[in-house]
């Protein structure tokens, strides 16, 4: 009868446990993958508005870019968020991830839905529909917002 030597047995146990360890690590990293990348402080870096209807209001679009470049979006691990323009509060509430959408629910129950175009460790790019009333009429389109860390 062949006996497994103690050194061989511990080596085979070690080799058996490696795939199990890899499986466990991958399960934990998948659950926090995209959500984990979103958590943190994001600084506005670029803004592009594509109008679908309404008046041509270059000053309004340029003003939106200027505001975005001084903005910060904080997505906290506890599911809360805060938006700042400069040092001023521009809204807070809760956030969640649904498929490729970042959903912000403010303290008044208003929901903003951002489609995620790109999420890396240092870059976040979203797009969303926007409609706003202006003195010259209703303006609508899509805004692409870029952020960096």
Coordinates of C-alpha atoms in Angstrom, one line a residue:
X1 CA 0.0 0.0 0.0
X2 CA 1.3 3.4 -0.9
X3 CA 1.4 6.0 1.8
X4 CA 1.5 9.7 1.2
X5 CA 4.4 11.3 2.9
X6 CA 3.6 14.2 5.2
X7 CA 5.4 16.8 3.0
X8 CA 3.5 15.6 -0.1
X9 CA 0.1 15.7 1.8
X10 CA 0.6 19.3 2.9
X11 CA 1.7 20.3 -0.5
X12 CA -1.4 18.7 -2.1
X13 CA -3.6 20.4 0.6
X14 CA -2.0 23.8 -0.3
X15 CA -2.5 23.3 -4.0
X16 CA -6.1 22.3 -3.4
X17 CA -6.8 25.4 -1.4
X18 CA -5.4 27.9 -4.0
X19 CA -8.4 27.6 -6.4
X20 CA -10.8 27.9 -3.4
X21 CA -9.0 31.1 -2.3
X22 CA -9.1 32.6 -5.8
X23 CA -12.8 31.8 -6.0
X24 CA -13.5 33.5 -2.7
X25 CA -11.5 36.6 -3.6
X26 CA -13.2 36.9 -6.9
X27 CA -16.7 36.7 -5.3
X28 CA -15.9 39.5 -3.0
X29 CA -14.2 41.7 -5.6
X30 CA -17.2 41.3 -8.0
X31 CA -19.7 42.5 -5.4
X32 CA -17.8 45.7 -4.9
X33 CA -16.4 46.1 -8.4
X34 CA -18.2 49.0 -10.1
X35 CA -19.8 50.3 -6.9
X36 CA -16.3 50.3 -5.2
X37 CA -14.9 52.4 -8.1
X38 CA -17.7 55.0 -7.7
X39 CA -17.1 55.6 -4.0
X40 CA -15.1 58.7 -3.3
X41 CA -14.6 62.3 -4.2
X42 CA -15.0 63.3 -7.9
X43 CA -14.0 66.7 -9.3
X44 CA -15.7 68.1 -12.4
X45 CA -13.3 68.1 -15.3
X46 CA -15.4 68.5 -18.5
X47 CA -19.0 69.2 -19.6
X48 CA -20.7 68.9 -23.0
X49 CA -24.3 69.9 -23.7
X50 CA -26.0 68.7 -26.9
X51 CA -29.3 70.5 -27.5
X52 CA -32.3 68.6 -28.8
X53 CA -34.8 71.5 -28.6
X54 CA -35.2 75.1 -27.5
X55 CA -33.4 78.4 -28.0
X56 CA -29.6 78.8 -28.5
X57 CA -28.3 80.0 -25.2
X58 CA -24.6 79.9 -25.3
X59 CA -24.2 81.9 -22.1
X60 CA -26.4 79.3 -20.2
X61 CA -24.3 76.4 -21.6
X62 CA -21.0 78.2 -20.9
X63 CA -22.3 78.9 -17.3
X64 CA -23.0 75.2 -16.9
X65 CA -19.5 74.4 -17.8
X66 CA -18.0 76.9 -15.4
X67 CA -20.2 75.6 -12.6
X68 CA -19.2 72.0 -13.4
X69 CA -15.5 72.8 -13.4
X70 CA -15.8 74.0 -9.8
X71 CA -18.0 71.2 -8.7
X72 CA -17.4 68.1 -6.5
X73 CA -19.5 65.0 -6.3
X74 CA -18.9 62.9 -3.1
X75 CA -20.3 59.4 -3.3
X76 CA -20.0 57.9 0.2
X77 CA -19.7 54.3 1.1
X78 CA -22.8 54.5 3.3
X79 CA -24.9 55.2 0.2
X80 CA -25.2 59.0 0.7
X81 CA -23.9 61.7 -1.6
X82 CA -23.2 65.4 -1.6
X83 CA -22.7 67.8 -4.5
X84 CA -20.8 71.0 -4.1
X85 CA -20.3 73.9 -6.4
X86 CA -17.1 75.5 -5.0
X87 CA -17.7 75.3 -1.3
X88 CA -21.5 75.7 -1.5
X89 CA -23.9 72.8 -1.0
X90 CA -25.7 71.9 -4.3
X91 CA -27.7 69.0 -3.0
X92 CA -27.4 65.8 -1.0
X93 CA -29.3 62.6 -0.5
X94 CA -28.7 58.9 -1.3
X95 CA -27.3 57.1 -4.3
X96 CA -27.5 53.7 -5.7
X97 CA -26.3 51.7 -8.7
X98 CA -28.8 50.0 -11.1
X99 CA -27.1 48.3 -14.0
X100 CA -25.3 51.0 -15.8
X101 CA -27.1 53.9 -14.1
X102 CA -26.1 56.0 -11.1
X103 CA -29.3 57.1 -9.4
X104 CA -29.3 60.1 -7.0
X105 CA -32.3 60.6 -4.8
X106 CA -32.2 64.1 -3.2
X107 CA -33.7 65.0 0.2
X108 CA -36.9 66.2 -1.5
X109 CA -37.5 62.8 -3.2
X110 CA -36.4 64.0 -6.7
X111 CA -34.5 61.4 -8.7
X112 CA -31.7 62.1 -11.1
X113 CA -30.6 59.2 -13.3
X114 CA -27.1 59.3 -14.8
X115 CA -26.1 56.7 -17.4
X116 CA -22.5 55.6 -16.8
X117 CA -20.4 55.9 -19.9
X118 CA -17.0 55.3 -18.3
X119 CA -15.8 54.4 -14.8
X120 CA -12.2 53.8 -13.9
X121 CA -10.2 54.3 -10.7
X122 CA -9.6 58.0 -11.8
X123 CA -12.2 58.9 -14.3
X124 CA -16.0 59.0 -14.3
X125 CA -18.1 60.0 -17.3
X126 CA -21.9 60.2 -17.2
X127 CA -24.7 61.3 -19.5
X128 CA -28.3 62.4 -18.7
X129 CA -31.3 64.1 -20.2
X130 CA -32.0 67.7 -19.0
X131 CA -34.9 70.1 -19.5
X132 CA -34.9 73.6 -18.1
X133 CA -37.1 76.6 -18.4
X134 CA -35.4 79.8 -19.5
X135 CA -36.7 83.3 -20.2
X136 CA -36.4 82.4 -24.0
X137 CA -38.3 79.2 -23.7
X138 CA -37.7 75.6 -22.7
X139 CA -34.3 74.2 -23.4
X140 CA -33.6 70.4 -23.5
X141 CA -30.9 68.0 -24.5
X142 CA -28.3 65.7 -23.1
X143 CA -25.4 66.6 -20.8
X144 CA -22.2 64.6 -20.6
X145 CA -20.3 65.2 -17.4
X146 CA -16.7 64.1 -16.8
X147 CA -15.0 63.9 -13.4
X148 CA -11.6 63.0 -12.2
X149 CA -10.1 62.2 -8.8

